[in-house]
XYZ file of C-alpha atoms in Angstrom:
583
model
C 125.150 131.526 118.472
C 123.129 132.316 121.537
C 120.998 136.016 121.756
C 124.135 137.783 122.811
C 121.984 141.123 122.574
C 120.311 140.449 126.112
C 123.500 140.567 127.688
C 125.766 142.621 125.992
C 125.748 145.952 127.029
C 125.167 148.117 124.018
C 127.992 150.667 124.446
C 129.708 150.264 121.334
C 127.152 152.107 119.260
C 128.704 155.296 119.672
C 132.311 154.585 120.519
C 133.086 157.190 117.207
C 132.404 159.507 119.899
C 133.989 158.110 122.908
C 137.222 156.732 120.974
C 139.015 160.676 121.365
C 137.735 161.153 124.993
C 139.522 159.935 128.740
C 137.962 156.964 130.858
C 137.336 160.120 133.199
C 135.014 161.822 130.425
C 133.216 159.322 129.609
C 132.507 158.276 133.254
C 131.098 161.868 133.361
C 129.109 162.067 130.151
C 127.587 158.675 131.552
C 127.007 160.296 135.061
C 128.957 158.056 136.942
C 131.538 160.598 138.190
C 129.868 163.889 139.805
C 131.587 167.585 138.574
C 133.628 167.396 141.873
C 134.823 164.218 141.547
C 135.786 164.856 138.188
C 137.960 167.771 138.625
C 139.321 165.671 141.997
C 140.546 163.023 139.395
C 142.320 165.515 136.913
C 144.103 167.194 139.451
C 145.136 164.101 141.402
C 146.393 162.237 138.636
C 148.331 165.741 137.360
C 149.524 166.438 141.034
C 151.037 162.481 141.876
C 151.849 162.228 138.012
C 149.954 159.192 137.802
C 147.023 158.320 134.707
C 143.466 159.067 134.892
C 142.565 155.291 135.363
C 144.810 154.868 137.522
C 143.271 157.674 139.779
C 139.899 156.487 139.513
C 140.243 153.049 140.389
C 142.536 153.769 143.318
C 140.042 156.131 144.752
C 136.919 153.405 144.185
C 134.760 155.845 142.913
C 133.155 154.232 140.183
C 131.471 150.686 140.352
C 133.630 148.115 139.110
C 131.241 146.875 136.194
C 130.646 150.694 135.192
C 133.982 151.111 134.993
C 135.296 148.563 133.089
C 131.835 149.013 130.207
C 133.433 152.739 129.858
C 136.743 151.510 129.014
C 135.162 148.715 126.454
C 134.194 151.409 125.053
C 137.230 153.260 124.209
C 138.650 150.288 122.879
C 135.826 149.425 120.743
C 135.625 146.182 122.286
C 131.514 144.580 122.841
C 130.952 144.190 126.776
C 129.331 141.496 128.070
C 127.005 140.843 131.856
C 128.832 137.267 132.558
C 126.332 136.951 135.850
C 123.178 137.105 132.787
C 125.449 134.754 130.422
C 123.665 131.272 129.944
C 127.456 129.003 129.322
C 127.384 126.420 126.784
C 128.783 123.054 128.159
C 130.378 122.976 124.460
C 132.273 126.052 124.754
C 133.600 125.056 128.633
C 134.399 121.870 127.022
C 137.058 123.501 124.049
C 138.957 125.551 126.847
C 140.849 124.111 130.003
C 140.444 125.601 133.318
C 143.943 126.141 133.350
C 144.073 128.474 130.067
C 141.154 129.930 131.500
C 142.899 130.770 135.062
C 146.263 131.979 133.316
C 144.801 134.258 130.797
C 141.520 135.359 133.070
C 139.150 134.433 129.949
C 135.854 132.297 129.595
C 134.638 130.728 126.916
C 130.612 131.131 127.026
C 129.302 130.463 123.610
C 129.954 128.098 120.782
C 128.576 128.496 117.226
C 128.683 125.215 115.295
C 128.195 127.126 111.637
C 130.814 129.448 111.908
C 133.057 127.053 113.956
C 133.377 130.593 116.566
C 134.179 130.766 120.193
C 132.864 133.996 122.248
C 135.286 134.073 124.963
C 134.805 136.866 127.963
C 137.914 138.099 129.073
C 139.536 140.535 132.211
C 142.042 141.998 129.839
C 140.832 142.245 126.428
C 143.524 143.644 124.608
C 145.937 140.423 125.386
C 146.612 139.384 122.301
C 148.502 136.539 123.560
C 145.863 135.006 124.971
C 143.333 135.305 121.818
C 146.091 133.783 119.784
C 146.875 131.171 122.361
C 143.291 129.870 122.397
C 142.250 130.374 118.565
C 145.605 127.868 118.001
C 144.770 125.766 120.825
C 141.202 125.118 119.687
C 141.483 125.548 116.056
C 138.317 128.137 115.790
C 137.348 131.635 115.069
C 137.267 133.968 118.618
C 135.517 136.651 119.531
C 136.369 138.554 122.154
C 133.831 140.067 124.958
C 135.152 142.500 127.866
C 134.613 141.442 130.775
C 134.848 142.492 134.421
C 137.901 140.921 135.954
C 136.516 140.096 139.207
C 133.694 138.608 137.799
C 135.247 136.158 135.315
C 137.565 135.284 138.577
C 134.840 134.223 140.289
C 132.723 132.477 136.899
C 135.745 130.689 136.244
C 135.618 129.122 139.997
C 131.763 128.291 139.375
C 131.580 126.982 136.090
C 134.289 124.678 135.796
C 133.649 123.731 139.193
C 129.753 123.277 138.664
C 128.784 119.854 138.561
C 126.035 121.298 136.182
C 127.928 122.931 133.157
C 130.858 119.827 133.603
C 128.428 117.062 133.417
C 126.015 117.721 131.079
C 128.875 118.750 128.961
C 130.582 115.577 129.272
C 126.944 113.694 128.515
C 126.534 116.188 125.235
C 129.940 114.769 123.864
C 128.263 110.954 124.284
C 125.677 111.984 122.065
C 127.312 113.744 119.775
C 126.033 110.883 116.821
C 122.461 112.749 117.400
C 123.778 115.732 115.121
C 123.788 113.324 112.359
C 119.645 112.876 112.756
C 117.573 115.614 111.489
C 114.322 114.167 111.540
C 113.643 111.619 114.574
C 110.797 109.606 114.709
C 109.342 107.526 117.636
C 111.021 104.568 117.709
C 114.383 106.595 117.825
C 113.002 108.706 120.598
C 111.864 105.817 122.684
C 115.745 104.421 122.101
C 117.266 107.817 122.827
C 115.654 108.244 125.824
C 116.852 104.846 127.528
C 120.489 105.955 126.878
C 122.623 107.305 129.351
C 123.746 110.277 128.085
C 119.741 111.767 128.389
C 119.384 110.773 131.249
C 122.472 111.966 132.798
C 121.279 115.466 131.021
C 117.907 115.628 132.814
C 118.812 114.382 136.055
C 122.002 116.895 136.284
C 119.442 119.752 135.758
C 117.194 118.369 138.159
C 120.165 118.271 141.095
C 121.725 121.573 140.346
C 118.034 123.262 140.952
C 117.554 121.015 144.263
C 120.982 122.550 145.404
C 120.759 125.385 143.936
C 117.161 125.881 146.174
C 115.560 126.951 142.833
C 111.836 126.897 142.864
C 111.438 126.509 139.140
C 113.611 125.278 136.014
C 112.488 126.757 132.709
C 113.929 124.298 129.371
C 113.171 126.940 126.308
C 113.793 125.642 123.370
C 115.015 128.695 120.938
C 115.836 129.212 117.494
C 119.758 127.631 117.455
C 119.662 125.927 121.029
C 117.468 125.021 124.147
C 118.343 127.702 127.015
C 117.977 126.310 130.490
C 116.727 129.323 133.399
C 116.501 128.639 137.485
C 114.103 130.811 139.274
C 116.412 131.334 142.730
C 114.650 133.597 145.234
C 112.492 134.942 143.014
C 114.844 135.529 140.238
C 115.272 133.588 137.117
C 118.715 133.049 135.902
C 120.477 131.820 133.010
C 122.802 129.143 133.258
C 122.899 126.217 131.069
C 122.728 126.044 126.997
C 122.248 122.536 125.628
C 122.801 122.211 121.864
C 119.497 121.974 119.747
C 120.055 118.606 119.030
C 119.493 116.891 122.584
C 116.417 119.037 122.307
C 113.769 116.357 121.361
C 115.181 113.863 123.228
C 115.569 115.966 127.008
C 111.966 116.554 126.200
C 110.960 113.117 125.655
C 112.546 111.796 129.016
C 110.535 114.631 131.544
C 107.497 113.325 129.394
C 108.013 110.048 130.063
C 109.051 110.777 133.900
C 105.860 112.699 134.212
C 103.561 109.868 132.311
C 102.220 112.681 129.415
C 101.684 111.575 126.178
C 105.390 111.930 123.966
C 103.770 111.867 120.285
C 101.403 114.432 121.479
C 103.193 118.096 120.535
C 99.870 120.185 119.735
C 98.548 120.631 122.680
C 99.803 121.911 126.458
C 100.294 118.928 128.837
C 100.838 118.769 132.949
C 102.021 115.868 134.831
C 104.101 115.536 138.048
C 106.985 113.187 139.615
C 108.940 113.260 142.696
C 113.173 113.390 142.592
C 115.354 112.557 145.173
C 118.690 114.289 145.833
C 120.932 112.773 148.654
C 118.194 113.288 152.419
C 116.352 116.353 149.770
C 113.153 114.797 148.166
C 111.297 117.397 146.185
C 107.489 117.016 144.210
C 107.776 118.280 140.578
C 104.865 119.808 139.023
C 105.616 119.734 134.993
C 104.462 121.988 132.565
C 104.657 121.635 128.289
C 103.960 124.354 126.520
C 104.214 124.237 122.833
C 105.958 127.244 121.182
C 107.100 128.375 117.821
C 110.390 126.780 118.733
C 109.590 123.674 120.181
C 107.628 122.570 123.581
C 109.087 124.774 126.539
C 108.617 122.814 129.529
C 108.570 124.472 133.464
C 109.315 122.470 136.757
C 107.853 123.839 139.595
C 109.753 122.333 142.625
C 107.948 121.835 146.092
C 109.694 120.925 148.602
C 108.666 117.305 150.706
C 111.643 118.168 153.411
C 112.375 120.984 155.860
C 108.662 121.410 157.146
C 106.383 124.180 157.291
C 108.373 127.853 158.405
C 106.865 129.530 161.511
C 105.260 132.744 161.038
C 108.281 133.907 162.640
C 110.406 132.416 160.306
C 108.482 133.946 157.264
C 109.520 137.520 158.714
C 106.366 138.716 160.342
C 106.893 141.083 164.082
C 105.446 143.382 165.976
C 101.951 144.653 165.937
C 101.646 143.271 162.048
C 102.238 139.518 163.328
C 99.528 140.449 166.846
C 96.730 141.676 164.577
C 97.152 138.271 162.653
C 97.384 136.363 165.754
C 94.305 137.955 167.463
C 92.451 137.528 164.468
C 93.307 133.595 164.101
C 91.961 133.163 167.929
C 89.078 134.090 166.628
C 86.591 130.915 166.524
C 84.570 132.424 163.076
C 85.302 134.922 160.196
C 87.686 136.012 157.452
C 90.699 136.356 157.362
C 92.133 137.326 153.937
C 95.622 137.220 152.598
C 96.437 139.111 149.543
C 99.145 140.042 147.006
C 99.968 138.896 143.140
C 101.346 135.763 142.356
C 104.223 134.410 143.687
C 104.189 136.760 146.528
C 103.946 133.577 149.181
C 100.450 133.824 150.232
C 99.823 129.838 150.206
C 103.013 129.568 152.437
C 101.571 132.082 155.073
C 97.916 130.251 155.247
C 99.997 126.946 155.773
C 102.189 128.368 158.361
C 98.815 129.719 160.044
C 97.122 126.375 159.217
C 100.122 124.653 161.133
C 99.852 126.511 163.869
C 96.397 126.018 164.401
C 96.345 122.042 163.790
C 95.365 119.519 166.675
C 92.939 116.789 167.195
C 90.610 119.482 168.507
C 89.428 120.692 165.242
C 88.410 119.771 161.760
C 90.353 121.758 158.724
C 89.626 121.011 155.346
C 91.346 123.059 152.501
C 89.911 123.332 148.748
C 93.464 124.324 146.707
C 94.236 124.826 143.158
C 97.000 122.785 142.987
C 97.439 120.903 146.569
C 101.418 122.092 146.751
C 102.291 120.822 150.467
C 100.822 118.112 151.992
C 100.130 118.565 156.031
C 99.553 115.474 158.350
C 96.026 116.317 159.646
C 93.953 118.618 157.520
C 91.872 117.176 154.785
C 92.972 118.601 151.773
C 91.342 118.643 148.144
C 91.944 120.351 144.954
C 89.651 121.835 142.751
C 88.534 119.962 139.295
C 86.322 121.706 137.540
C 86.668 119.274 134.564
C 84.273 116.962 136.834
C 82.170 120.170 138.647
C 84.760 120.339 141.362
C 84.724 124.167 141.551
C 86.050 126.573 144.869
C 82.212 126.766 144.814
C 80.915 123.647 144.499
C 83.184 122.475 147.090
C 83.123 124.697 149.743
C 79.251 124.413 149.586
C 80.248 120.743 150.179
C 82.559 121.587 153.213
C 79.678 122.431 154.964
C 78.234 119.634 155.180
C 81.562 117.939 156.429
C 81.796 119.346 159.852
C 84.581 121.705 159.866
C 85.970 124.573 162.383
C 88.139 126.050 159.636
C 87.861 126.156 156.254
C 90.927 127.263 153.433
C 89.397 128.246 150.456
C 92.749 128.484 147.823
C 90.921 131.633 146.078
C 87.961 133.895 145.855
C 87.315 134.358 142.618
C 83.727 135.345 142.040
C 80.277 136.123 143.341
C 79.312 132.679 144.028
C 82.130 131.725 146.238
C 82.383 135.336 148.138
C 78.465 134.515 149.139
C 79.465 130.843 150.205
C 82.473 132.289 152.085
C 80.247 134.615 153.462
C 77.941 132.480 154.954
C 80.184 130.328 156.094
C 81.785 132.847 158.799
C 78.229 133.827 159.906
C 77.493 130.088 160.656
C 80.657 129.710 163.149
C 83.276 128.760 160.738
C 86.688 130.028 160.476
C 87.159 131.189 156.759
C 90.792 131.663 155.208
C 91.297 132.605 151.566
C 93.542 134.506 149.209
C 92.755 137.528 146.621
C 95.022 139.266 144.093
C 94.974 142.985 145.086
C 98.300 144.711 145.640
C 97.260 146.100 149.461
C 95.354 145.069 152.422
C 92.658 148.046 152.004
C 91.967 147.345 148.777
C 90.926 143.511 149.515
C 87.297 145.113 151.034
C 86.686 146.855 147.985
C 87.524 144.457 145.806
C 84.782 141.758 148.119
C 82.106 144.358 147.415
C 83.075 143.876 143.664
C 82.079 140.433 143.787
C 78.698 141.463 145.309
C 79.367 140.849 148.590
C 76.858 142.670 151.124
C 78.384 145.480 152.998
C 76.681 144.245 156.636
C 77.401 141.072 156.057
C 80.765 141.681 155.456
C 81.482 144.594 158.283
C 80.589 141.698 160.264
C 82.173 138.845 159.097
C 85.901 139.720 158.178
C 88.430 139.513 161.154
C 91.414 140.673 159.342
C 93.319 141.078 156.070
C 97.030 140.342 155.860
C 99.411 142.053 152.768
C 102.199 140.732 151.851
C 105.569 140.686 149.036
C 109.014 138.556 149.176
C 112.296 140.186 149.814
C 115.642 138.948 149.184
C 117.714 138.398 151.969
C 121.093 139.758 152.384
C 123.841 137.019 151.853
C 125.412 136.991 155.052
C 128.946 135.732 154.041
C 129.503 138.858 151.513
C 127.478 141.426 153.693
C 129.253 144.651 153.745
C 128.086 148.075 154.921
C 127.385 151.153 152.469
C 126.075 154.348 152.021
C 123.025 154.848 150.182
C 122.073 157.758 147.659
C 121.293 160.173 150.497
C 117.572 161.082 148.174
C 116.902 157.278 149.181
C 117.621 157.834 152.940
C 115.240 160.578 152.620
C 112.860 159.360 151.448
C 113.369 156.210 153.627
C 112.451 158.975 156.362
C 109.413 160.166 155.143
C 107.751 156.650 154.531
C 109.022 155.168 158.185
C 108.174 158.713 159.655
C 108.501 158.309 163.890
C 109.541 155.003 162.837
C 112.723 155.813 161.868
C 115.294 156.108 164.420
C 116.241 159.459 165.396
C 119.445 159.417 167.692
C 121.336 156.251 165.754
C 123.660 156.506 163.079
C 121.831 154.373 160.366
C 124.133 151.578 158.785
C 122.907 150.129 155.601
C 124.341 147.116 153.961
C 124.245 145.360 150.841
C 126.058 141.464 149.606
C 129.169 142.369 147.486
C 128.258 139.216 145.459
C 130.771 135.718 146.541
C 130.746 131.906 145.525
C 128.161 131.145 148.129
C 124.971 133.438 146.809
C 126.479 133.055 142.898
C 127.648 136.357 142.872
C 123.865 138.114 143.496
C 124.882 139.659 146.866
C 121.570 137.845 148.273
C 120.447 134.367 149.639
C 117.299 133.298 150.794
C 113.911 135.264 151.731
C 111.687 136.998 154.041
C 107.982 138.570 153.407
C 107.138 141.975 154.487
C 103.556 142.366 155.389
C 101.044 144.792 156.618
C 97.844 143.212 158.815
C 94.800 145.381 158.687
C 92.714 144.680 161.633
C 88.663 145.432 161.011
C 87.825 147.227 164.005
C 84.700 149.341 165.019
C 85.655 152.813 162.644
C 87.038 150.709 159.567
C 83.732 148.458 159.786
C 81.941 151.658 159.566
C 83.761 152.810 156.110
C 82.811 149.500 154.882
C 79.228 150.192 155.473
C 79.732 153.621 153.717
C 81.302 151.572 150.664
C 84.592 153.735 150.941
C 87.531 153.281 148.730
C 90.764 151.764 149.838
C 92.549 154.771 150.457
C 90.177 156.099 152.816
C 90.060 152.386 154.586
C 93.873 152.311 154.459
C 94.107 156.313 156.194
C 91.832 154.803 158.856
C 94.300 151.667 159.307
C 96.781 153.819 159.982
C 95.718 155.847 161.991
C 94.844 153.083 164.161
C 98.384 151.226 164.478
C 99.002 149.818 160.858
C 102.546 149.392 159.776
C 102.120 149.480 155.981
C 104.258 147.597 153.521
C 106.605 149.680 152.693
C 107.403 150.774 156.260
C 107.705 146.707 156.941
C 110.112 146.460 154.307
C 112.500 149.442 155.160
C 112.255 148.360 159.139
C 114.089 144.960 157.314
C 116.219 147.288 155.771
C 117.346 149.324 159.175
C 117.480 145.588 160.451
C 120.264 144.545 158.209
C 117.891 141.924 156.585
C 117.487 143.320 153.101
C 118.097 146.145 150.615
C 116.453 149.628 149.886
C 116.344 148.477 146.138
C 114.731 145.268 146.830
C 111.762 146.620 148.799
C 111.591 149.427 145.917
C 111.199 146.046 143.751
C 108.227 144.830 145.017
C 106.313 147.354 146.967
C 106.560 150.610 144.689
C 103.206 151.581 143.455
C-alpha cells in the first residue's frame, strides 16, 4: 500500500467535531467563506427554500477542491489530492474504463497483502458502485473522496496514458517474478533480455520525452518503486511499479548506461541517448544507493529544437539592453547568477549562440558539457585527472581565445584566473550561486578578489529564476486577493499601470497541461550594469543592498518587478513569482 499520508488530506482527524455542523460552518471555521458570505448563504438558501450546499455551489464561492474536503469531512470519509496520486498500473488494470466512467471512481492503489483496492471516487456515498466493484474484482475497497471534476479528467488521462496502460500490461508478463525472492546474476542478466523489462523502461523513457520532463526519478520504497517526472520545474507522481520488477528495471538503465550491475555499494553515473519518433534526447544517469534499494535519476537534455533566443528565454526592455551592451563588450565579466536549476547554463548558451562566428575563438570549461554547439570548443572539468575550472582556464590562455565560459567560480584560485583573464582582453562568462545580482560583487570579494581589479574588470551581472507559464488552452481571467494587488503596487511602483483596469489570469487546469493550469517556461531576470557610481561602492567594499539601491536608482528593473510585469503581461501567475523570488 503506497504512503497514502502525502496525499490525503488529513481532515478526518476531527470530524467528531464537524459531524453535527453544516457544509456552510465548516467552510467558515476553515476560512473559506468570509462572515458576509456566510450569512448571504443562510439567508439565500432560507429565502429560495433551497439547501446550504446547494447555495454555495451555485454561487461558486468556494474552490471546488475546498469544497468537496469539507464535505469528506462530514461524512467521515478520507480525502484524497488525485493530481499528487502516483496510480498503480495494477490497480488500473482490476477496473475497466467503463466502470470507471459510469460510477466516476478510480482505482489508484493496490495492496497485494491485504488483497485491497483504494478507489477515489466523485460521489462517495454510492454504495452501488463500492459493491459493484468489490464483486466485480473480488477484493477489499476502500473508498477515497474525491473531487468530481478531477477524477473526470484522471479517468481521461490514465486510461488513456500510454504510460500507466503499458507498463501495466508488461507488469502482468512478468508476473512469474513474484515467485523469486532472492535473484542472483545470472537471473538478472536473463530478466533483463525479456520483453516485458524492456517494454517497462522504454515506456518511462517516452512518456518523459512527451511529457517534456527534464528529469525521471525511479525510488525504490519500502512496498514498491515510485516513479516522479520533473515537468517545468515540478516533480510529479505518476507511475507505481510493483517491488518486484524493481531489481530488474534497475538492471536494464545499468546496462543501457554501461555501469557496473553487481556493483550496489557505491553511487554510479553513466549516460545514453533515446530516440522518440524526430525527438532524440542525451540521458545523464544517476544510482544512488538508499536504504530501499538504488534510486536512480535521468536527467534529459535535449539534442533537438536548438538553442532559445534570449528573446525566447523571456528577457525585454532595459534588463535584456544592459546584457546586450555588456556582451559588445570585447573584454570583462559578465556574471550570471541564481541557485540551481534556475537556467543559468541555458542563458550563457543562448548568449554564446549569439555571439558565435568564424571571427572568434570560444572555448567553454563545463561541469557536465549538457548541450553541444557546432563551433565552440567545449571541455568538461575532471578533476580525477587535475582537470580543475582552474587548471583549465589557466590552460585556455594559452589557446588563443576571445571568449572564455568558465561553468563556475568556485574559489580564490579561479576568481584570480578569471580576473586576469578580462584584464588581458578576454571576454569572461561564468556563473555563481547568490540569490541577486548585487550580491554576486560581494560574494567575488569573498573569494579574495581585489576590489580595483574588479571595479574594472566586471561589465555586468545578470539575475535570474524560472516561471511557469500560463497554459494557454485553460487560461481564464480572475481576481486576485486584493492584499496581493497591493502589494503588486508597491513592488512595480511607477511601473504599474495607472489608468488600465488590471486583468489577471490563471490556467483552470485541462488535458493538455495535466490538470496544473501551466505549460512551459520563461525566466525573469534583473541585469545590473557596473557603471561609474556602482564601481565606486565596489571600491568602498559596500554590501549588496547598498550596490542594489544604487542599481536602482540608475534604471534596474529588479526581479520581482520582472516577474509581476509577466504577470500584468498575461504570461504567468502572482503565486508563481512569489515561488521563486520571495526573500
Amino acid at each position: 500500500m503506497p504512503d497514502l499520508q502525502a496525499v490525503t488530506t488529513d481532515l478526518t482527524q476531527d470530524s467528531n467535531t464537524f459531524t453535527s455542523q453544516s457544509l456552510a460552518d465548516i467552510l467558515f471555521a476553515q476560512k473559506f467563506l468570509t462572515k458576509q458570505q456566510y450569512d448571504d448563504v443562510k439567508v439565500k438558501s432560507a429565502s429560495k427554500g433551497v439547501s446550504e450546499d446547494t447555495m454555495i455551489e451555485s454561487l461558486e464561492i468556494v474552490p471546488e477542491d475546498k469544497l468537496y474536503q469539507a464535505k469528506a469531512l462530514i461524512l467521515g470519509i478520507p480525502f484524497v489530492d488525485i493530481n499528487n496520486v502516483s496510480f498503480s498500473p495494477e490497480a488500473l488494470g482490476k477496473v475497466p474504463r467503463a466502470v470507471a466512467e459510469r460510477f466516476s471512481l478510480i482505482p489508484f492503489s493496490f495492496d497485494e497483502k491485504d488483497k485491497s483496492l483504494s478507489i477515489a471516487m466523485g460521489n462517495p456515498v454510492d454504495l452501488e458502485a463500492a459493491t459493484f466493484v468489490r464483486e466485480k474484482t473480488g477484493l477489499n475497497i476502500k473508498s477515497f473522496a474525491a473531487t468530481p471534476s478531477d477524477v473526470t479528467r484522471v479517468i481521461g488521462q490514465q486510461y488513456r496514458q500510454e504510460l500507466v496502460g503499458e507498463v501495466g500490461e508488461a507488469i502482468k508478463e512478468t508476473e512469474d517474478l513474484q515467485t523469486i525472492r532472492t535473484i542472483d546474476s545470472e537471473q538478472i542478466a536473463q530478466i533483463i533480455k525479456e520483453a516485458p523489462i524492456a517494454k517497462i523502461v522504454s515506456t518511462i523513457l517516452e512518456y518523459a520525452v512527451t511529457s517534456r520532463a527534464s528529469d525521471v526519478h525511479i525510488e525504490p520504497q519500502e512496498d514498491r518503486v515510485r516513479v516522479r517526472y520533473r515537468i517545468d520545474g515540478i516533480l510529479y507522481d505518476r507511475l507505481s511499479l510493483p517491488k518486484t520488477v524493481q531489481e530488474a528495471v534497475l538492471s536494464r538503465i545499468k546496462i543501457l548506461s554501461e555501469m557496473k550491475i553487481d556493483e550496489h555499494r557505491s553511487p554510479q553515473d553513466g549516460r545514453f541517448n533515446f530516440k522518440v519518433e524526430d525527438k532524440e534526447v542525451d540521458l545523464r544517469i544517476s544510482v544512488l544507493p538508499t536504504t530501499h534499494g538504488e534510486k536512480i535519476v535521468m536527467r534529459l537534455l535535449r539534442k533537438s529544437g536548438g538553442i532559445p533566443t534570449l528573446e525566447e528565454l523571456g528577457l525585454t526592455g532595459t534588463t535584456k539592453k544592459t546584457l546586450e551592451n555588456a556582451i559588445l563588450r570585447p573584454h570583462g565579466i559578465i556574471i550570471v547568477c541564481g541557485p540551481t536549476g534556475s537556467g543559468k547554463t541555458t542563458t550563457l548558451y543562448s548568449v554564446l549562440s549569439k555571439l558565435n562566428t568564424t571571427k572568434v575563438n570560444i572555448s567553454t570549461l563545463e561541469d557536465p558539457v549538457e548541450y553541444q554547439i557546432s563551433g565552440i570548443n567545449q571541455v568538461q572539468v575532471n578533476p580525477a585527472v587535475g582537470l580543475t575550472f582552474a587548471e583549465g582556464l589557466r590552460s585556455f590562455l594559452r589557446q588563443d581565445p576571445n571568449i572564455i565560459l568558465v561553468g563556475e567560480i568556485r574559489d580564490q584560485e579561479t576568481t584570480e584566473l578569471a580576473i586576469q583573464a578580462a584584464l588581458t582582453g578576454h571576454l569572461v562568462f561564468s556563473t555563481l550561486h547568490t540569490s541577486s545580482a548585487a550580491g554576486a560583487l560581494p560574494r567575488l570579494l569573498d573569494l579574495k578578489a581585489e576590489t580595483f581589479l574588479l571595479a574594472s574588470t566586471m561589465n555586468a551581472v545578470l539575475a535570474q529564476r524560472i516561471v511557469r507559464k500560463i497554459c494557454q488552452t485553460c487560461k481564464t481571467e480572475y481576481d486576485p486577493p486584493a492584499a496581493m494587488v497591493e502589494e503588486m503596487k508597491v513592488v512595480l511602483g511607477k511601473f504599474f499601470p495607472k489608468e488600465r483596469n488590471s486583468k489577471f489570469y490563471k490556467g483552470k487546469g485541462c488535458d493538455e497541461c495535466g490538470g496544473t493550469g501551466y505549460i512551459g517556461r520563461v525566466g525573469i531576470f534583473e541585469s545590473l550594469n557596473i557603471s561609474e557610481r556602482i564601481g565606486s561602492l565596489i571600491l568602498q567594499h559596500a554590501d549588496s543592498n547598498a550596490i542594489e539601491k544604487q542599481a536602482i536608482e540608475e534604471g534596474m528593473i529588479t526581479m520581482k518587478q520582472d516577474g509581476y510585469l509577466k504577470v500584468l503581461q498575461g504570461l504567468t501567475t502572482i503565486e508563481e513569482v512569489l515561488r521563486v523570488a520571495q526573500e
